[in-house]
PDB file of C-alpha atoms in Angstrom:
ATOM      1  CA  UNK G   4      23.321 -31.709   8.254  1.00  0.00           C
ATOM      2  CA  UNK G   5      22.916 -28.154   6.824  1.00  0.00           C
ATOM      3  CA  UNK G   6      24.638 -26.204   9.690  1.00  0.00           C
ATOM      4  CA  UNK G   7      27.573 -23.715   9.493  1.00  0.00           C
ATOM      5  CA  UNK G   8      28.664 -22.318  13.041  1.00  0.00           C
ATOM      6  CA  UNK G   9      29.968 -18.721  13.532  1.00  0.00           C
ATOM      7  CA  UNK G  10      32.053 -17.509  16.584  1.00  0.00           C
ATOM      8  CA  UNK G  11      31.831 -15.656  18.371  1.00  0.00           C
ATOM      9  CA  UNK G  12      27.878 -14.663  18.768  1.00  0.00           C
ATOM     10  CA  UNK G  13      28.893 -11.294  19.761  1.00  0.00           C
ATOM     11  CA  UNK G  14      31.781  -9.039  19.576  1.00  0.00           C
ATOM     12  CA  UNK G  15      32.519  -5.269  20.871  1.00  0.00           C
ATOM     13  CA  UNK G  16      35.650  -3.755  19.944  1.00  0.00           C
ATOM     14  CA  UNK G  17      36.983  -0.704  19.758  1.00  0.00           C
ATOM     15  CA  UNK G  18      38.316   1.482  16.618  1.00  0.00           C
ATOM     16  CA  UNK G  19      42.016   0.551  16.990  1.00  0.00           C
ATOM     17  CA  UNK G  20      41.346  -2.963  17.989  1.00  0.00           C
ATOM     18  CA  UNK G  21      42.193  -6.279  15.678  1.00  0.00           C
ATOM     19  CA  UNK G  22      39.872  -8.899  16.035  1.00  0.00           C
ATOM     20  CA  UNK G  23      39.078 -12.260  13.901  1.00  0.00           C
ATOM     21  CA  UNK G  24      35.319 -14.119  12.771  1.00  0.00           C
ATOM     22  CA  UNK G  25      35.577 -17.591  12.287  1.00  0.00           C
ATOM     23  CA  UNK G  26      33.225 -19.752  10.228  1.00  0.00           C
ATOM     24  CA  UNK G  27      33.413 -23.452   9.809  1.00  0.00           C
ATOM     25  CA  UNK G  28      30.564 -25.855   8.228  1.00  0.00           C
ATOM     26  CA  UNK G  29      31.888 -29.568   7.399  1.00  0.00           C
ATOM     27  CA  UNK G  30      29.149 -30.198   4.643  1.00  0.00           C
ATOM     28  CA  UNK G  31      31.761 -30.740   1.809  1.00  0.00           C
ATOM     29  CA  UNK G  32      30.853 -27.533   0.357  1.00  0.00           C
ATOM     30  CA  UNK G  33      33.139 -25.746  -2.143  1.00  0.00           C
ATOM     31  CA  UNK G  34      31.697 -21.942  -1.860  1.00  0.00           C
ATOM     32  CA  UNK G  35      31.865 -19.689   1.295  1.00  0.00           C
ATOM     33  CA  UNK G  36      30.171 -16.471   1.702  1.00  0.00           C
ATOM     34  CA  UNK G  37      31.019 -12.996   3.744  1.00  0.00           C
ATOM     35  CA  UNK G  38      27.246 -10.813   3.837  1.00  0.00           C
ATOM     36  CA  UNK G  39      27.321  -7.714   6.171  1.00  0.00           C
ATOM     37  CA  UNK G  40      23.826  -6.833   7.720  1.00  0.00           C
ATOM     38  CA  UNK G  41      22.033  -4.187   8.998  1.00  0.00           C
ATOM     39  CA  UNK G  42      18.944  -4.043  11.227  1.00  0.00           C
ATOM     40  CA  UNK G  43      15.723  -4.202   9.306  1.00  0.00           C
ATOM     41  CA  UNK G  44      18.048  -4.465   5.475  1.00  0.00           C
ATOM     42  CA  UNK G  45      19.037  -7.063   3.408  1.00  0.00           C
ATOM     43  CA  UNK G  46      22.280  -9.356   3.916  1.00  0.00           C
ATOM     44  CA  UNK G  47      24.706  -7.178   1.849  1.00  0.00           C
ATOM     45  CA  UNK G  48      27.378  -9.877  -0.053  1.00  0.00           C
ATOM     46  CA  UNK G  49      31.056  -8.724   0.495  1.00  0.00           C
ATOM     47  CA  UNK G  50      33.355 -11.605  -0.524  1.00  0.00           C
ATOM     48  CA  UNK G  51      32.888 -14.808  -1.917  1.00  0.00           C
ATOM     49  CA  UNK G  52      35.313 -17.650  -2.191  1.00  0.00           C
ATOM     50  CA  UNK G  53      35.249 -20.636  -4.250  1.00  0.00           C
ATOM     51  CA  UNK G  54      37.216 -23.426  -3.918  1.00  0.00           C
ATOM     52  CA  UNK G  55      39.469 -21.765  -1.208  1.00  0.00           C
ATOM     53  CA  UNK G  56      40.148 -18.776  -3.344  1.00  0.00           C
ATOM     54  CA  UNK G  57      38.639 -15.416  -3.529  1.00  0.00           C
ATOM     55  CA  UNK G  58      36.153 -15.299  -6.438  1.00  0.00           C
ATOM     56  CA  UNK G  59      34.574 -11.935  -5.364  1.00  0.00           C
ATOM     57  CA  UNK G  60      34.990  -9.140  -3.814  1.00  0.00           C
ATOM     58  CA  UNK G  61      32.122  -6.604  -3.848  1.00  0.00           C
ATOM     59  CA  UNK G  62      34.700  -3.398  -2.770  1.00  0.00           C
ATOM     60  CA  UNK G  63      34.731  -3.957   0.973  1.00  0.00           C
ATOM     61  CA  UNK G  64      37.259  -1.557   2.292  1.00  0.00           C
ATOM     62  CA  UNK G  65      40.873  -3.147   3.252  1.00  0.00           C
ATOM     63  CA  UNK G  66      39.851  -2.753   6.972  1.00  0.00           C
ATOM     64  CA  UNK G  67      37.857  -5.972   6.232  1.00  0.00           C
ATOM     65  CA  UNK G  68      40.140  -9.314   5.037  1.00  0.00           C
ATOM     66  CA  UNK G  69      39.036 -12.573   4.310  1.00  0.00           C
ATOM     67  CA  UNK G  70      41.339 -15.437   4.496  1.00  0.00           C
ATOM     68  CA  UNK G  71      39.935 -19.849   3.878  1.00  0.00           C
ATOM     69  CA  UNK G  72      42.790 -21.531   5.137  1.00  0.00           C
ATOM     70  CA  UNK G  73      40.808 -25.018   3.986  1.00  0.00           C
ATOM     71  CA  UNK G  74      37.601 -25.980   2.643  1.00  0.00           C
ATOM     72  CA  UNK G  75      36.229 -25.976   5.465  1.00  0.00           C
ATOM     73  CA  UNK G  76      36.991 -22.613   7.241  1.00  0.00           C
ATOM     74  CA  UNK G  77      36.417 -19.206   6.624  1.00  0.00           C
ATOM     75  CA  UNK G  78      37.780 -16.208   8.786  1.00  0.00           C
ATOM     76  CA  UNK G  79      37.273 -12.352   8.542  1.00  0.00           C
ATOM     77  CA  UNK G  80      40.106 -10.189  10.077  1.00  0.00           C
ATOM     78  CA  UNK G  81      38.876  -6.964  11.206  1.00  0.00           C
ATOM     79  CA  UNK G  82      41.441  -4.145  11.940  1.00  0.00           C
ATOM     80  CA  UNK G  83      40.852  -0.284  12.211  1.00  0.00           C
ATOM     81  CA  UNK G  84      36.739  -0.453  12.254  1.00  0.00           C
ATOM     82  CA  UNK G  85      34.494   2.148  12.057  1.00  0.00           C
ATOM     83  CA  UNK G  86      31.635   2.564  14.327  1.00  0.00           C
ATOM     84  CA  UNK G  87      29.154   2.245  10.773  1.00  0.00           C
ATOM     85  CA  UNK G  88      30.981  -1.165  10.628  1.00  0.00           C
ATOM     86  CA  UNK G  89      28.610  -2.381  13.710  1.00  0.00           C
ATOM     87  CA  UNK G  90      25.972  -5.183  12.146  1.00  0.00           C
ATOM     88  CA  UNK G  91      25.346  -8.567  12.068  1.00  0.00           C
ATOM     89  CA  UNK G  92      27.988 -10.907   9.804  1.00  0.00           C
ATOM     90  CA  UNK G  93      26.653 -13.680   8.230  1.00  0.00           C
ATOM     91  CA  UNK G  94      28.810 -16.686   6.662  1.00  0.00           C
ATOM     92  CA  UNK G  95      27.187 -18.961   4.127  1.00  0.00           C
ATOM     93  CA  UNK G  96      28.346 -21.806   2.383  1.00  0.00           C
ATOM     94  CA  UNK G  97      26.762 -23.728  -0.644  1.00  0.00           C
ATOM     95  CA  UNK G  98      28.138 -26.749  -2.928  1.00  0.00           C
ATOM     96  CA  UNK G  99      29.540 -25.078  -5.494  1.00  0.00           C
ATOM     97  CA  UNK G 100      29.623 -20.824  -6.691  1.00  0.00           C
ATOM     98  CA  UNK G 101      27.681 -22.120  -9.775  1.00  0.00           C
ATOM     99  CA  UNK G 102      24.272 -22.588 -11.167  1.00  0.00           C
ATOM    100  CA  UNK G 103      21.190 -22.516  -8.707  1.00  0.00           C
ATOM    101  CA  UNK G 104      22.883 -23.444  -5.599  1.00  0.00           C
ATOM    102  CA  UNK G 105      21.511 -22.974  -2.314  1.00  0.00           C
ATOM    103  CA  UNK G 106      23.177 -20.850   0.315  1.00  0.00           C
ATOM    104  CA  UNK G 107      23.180 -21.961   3.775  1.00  0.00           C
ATOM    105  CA  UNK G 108      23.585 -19.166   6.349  1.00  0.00           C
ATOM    106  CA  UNK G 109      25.514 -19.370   9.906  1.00  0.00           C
ATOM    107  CA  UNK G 110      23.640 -17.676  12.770  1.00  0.00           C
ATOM    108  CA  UNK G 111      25.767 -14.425  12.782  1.00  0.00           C
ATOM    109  CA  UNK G 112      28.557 -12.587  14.505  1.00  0.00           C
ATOM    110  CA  UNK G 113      26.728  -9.351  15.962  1.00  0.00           C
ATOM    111  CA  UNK G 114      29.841  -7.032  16.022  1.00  0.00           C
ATOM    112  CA  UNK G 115      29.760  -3.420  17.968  1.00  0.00           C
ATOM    113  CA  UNK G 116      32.429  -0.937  16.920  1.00  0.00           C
ATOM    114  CA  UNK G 117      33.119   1.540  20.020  1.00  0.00           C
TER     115      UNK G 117
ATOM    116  CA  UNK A  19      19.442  -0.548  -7.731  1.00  0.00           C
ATOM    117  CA  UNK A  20      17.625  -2.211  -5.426  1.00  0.00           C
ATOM    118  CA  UNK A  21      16.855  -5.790  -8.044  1.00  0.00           C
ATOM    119  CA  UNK A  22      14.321  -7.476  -5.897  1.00  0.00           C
ATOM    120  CA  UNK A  23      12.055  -5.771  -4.032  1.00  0.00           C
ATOM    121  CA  UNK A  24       9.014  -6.869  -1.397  1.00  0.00           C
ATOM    122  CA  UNK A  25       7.173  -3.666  -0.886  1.00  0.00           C
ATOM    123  CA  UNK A  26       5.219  -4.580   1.966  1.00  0.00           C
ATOM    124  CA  UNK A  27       7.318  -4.063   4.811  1.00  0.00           C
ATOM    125  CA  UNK A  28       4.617  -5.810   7.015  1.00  0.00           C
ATOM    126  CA  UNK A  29       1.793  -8.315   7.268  1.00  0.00           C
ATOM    127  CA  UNK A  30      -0.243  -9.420   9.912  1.00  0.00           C
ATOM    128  CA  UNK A  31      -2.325 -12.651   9.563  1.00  0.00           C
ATOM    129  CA  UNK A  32      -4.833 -14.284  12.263  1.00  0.00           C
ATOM    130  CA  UNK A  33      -3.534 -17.890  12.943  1.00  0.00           C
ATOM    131  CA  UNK A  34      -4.936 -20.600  10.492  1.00  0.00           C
ATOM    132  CA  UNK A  35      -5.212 -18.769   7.555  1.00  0.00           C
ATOM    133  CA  UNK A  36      -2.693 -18.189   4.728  1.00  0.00           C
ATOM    134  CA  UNK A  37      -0.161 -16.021   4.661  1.00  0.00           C
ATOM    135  CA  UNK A  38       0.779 -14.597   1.105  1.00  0.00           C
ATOM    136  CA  UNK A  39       4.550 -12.725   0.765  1.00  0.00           C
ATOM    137  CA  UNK A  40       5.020 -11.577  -2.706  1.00  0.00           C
ATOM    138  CA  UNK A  41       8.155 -10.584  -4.368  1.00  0.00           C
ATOM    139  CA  UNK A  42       9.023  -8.474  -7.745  1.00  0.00           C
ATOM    140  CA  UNK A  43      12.278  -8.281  -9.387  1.00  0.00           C
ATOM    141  CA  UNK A  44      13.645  -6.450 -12.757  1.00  0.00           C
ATOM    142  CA  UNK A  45      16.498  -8.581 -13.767  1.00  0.00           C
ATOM    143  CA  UNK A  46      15.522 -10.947 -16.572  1.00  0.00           C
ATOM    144  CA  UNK A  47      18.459 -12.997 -16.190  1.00  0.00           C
ATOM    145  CA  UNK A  48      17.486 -13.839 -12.936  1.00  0.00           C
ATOM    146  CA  UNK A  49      16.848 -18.184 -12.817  1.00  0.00           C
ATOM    147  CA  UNK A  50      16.692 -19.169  -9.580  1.00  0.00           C
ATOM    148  CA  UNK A  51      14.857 -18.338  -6.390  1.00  0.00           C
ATOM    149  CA  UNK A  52      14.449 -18.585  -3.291  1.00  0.00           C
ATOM    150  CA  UNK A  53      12.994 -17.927   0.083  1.00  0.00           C
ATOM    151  CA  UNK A  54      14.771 -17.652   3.660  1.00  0.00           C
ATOM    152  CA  UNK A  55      13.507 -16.728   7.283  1.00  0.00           C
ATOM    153  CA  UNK A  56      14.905 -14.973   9.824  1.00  0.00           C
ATOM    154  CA  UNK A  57      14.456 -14.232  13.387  1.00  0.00           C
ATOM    155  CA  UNK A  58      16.414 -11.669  15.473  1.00  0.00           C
ATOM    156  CA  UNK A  59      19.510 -12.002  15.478  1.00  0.00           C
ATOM    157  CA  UNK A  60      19.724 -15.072  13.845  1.00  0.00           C
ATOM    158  CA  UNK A  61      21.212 -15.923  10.669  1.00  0.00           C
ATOM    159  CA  UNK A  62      18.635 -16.222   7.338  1.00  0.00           C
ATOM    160  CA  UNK A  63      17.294 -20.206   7.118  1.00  0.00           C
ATOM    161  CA  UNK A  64      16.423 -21.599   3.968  1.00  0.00           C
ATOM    162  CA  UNK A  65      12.958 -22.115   3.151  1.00  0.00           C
ATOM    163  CA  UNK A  66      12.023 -22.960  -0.180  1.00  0.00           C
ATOM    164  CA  UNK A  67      13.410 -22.279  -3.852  1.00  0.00           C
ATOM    165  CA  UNK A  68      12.024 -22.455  -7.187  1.00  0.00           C
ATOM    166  CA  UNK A  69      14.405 -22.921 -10.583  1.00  0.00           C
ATOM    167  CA  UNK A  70      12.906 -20.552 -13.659  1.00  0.00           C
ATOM    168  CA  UNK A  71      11.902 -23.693 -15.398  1.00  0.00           C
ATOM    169  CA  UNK A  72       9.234 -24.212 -12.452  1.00  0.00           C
ATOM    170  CA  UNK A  73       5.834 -21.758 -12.068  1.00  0.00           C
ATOM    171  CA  UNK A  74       5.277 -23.669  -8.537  1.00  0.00           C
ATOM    172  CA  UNK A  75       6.920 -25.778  -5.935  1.00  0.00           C
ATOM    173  CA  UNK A  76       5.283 -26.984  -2.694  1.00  0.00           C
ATOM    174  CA  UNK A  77       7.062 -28.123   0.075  1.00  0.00           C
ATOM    175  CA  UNK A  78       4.643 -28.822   3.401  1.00  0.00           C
ATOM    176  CA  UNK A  79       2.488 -25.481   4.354  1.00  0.00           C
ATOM    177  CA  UNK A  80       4.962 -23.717   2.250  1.00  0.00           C
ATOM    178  CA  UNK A  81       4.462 -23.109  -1.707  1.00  0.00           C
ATOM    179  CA  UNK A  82       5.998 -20.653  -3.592  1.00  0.00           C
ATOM    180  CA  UNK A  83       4.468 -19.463  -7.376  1.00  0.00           C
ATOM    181  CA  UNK A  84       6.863 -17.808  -9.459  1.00  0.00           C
ATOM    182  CA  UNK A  85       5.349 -15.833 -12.849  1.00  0.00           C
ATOM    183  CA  UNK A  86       8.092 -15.011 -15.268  1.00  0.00           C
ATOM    184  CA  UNK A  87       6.342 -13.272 -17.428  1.00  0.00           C
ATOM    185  CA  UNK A  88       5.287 -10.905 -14.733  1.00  0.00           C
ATOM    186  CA  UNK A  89       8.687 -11.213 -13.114  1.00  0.00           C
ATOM    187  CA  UNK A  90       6.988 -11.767  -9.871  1.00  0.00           C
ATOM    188  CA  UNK A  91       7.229 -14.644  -6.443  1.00  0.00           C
ATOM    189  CA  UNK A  92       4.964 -14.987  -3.790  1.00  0.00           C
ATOM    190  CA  UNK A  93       5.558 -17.522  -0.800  1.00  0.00           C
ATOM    191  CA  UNK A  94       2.013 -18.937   0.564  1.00  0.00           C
ATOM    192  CA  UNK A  95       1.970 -20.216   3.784  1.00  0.00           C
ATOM    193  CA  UNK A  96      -1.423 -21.988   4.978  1.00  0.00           C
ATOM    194  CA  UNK A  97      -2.327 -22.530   7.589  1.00  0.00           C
ATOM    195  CA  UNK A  98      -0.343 -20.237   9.342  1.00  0.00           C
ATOM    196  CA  UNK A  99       1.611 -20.579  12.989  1.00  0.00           C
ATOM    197  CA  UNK A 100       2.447 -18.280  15.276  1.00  0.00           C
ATOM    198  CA  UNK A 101       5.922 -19.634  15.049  1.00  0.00           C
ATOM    199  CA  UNK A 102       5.549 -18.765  11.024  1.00  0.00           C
ATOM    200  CA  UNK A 103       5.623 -14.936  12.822  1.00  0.00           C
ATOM    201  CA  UNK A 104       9.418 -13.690  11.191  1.00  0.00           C
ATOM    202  CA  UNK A 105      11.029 -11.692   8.448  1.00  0.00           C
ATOM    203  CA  UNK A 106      10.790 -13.299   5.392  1.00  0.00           C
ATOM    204  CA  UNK A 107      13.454 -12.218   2.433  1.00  0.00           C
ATOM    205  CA  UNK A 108      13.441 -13.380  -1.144  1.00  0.00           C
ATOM    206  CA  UNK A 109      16.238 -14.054  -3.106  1.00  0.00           C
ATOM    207  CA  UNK A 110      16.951 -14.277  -6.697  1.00  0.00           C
ATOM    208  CA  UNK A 111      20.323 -15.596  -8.384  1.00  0.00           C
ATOM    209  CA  UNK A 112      21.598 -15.796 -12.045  1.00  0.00           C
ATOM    210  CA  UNK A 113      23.943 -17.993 -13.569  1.00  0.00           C
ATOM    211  CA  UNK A 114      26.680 -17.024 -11.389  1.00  0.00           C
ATOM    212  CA  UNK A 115      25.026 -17.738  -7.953  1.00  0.00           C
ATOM    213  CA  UNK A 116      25.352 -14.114  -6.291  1.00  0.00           C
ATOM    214  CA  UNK A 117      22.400 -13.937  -4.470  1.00  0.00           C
ATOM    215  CA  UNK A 118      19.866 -10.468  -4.421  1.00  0.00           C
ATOM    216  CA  UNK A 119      17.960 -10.130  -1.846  1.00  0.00           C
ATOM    217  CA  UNK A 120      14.680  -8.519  -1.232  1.00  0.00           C
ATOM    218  CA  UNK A 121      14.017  -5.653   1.722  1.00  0.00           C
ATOM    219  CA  UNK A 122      12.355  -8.371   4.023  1.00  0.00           C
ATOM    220  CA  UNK A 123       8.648  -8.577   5.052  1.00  0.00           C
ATOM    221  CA  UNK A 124       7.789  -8.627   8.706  1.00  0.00           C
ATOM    222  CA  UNK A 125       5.054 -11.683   9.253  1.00  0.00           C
ATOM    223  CA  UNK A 126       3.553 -11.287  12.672  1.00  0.00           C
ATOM    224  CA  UNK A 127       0.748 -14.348  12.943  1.00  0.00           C
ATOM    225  CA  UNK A 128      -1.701 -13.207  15.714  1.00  0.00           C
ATOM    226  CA  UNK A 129      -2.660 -16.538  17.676  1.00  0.00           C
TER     227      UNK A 129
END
């Protein structure tokens, strides 16, 4: 079983709105992933976490804030977005952070910022 | 800096033949690779990797060649589907497994 789930599928919220992502895979694997995408450009990383703690973060602005509560979760609270801030949000999770691991991506949170 | 790049945006290939995606990247200290596909909407699904140590690795209709020297990847697909049709992005990691990904190629297999 490779499969990490995202929810919701789709989100619209508005500028002053506070709103959550959830991500959840039960593979046993240590390393969970936060990528931002826009139509027709790569997944751009913004936070990585490894073993439940925060290993990277690739200067997302504080409007974004990731929180693993366990190994097996991974949220993203949203809070004050930005209309640019509309894209796709992909969680991935892998084994480990370290050496040639493969990522395994959740289908996406398509979020609209009104 | 874009690190990996795929610098055809498109490719269009009649069904049954083979499909060839190439990939170039600068980094040196890039080691491992890989390949992931993605439909609208969707999240990116893992297709295929190669390690550094590795100048091929064949899994099904899928094979992916990787020359170091050349610092270059290409994903062959044969004999392509019309459910092969997809963006296709490479990836490349170093030693700290933060993935760079490639600008995507659009495969559209005509049936």
């Amino acid at each position: 079983d490779t499969e990490v789930t995202q929810t919701p599928k789709h989100l619209v919220m508005g500028m002053t709105n506070k709103k959550s992502l959830k991500c959840e895979q039960h593979m046993g694997h240590r390393a969970m992933y936060w990528y931002k995408q826009k139509a027709k450009k790569p997944p751009e990383l913004m936070f990585v976490y490894s073993y439940e703690k925060l290993s990277i973060n690739e200067s997302v602005p504080s409007r974004f804030s990731p929180e693993c509560p366990n190994s097996s979760l991974l949220n993203l609270h949203l809070h004050a977005l930005q209309p640019e801030d509309s894209a796709l949000y992909l969680c991935a999770s892998s084994k480990t952070s370290g050496f040639q691991e493969t990522q395994y991506f959740g289908p996406g949170t398509r979020l609209l910022v009104l | 800096d874009q690190q990996v790049k795929q610098n055809s945006p498109s490719l269009s290939v009649q069904e049954g033949r083979i499909s060839i995606l190439n990939c170039d990247y600068t980094n040196s200290m890039f080691d491992y690779f890989l390949w992931y596909k993605k439909y609208p909407a969707e999240g990116p699904t893992f297709l295929i990797s190669i390690s550094s140590i590795k100048d091929k690795n064949e899994d099904g209709r899928f094979t992916v060649f990787l020359n170091k020297s050349a610092k270059h990847l290409s994903l062959h697909i044969v004999p392509s589907q019309p459910g092969d049709s997809a963006v296709y992005f490479c990836a490349a990691s170093d030693t700290g497994n933060q993935f760079y990904f490639g600008t995507g190629t659009s495969l559209t297999v005509i049936p």
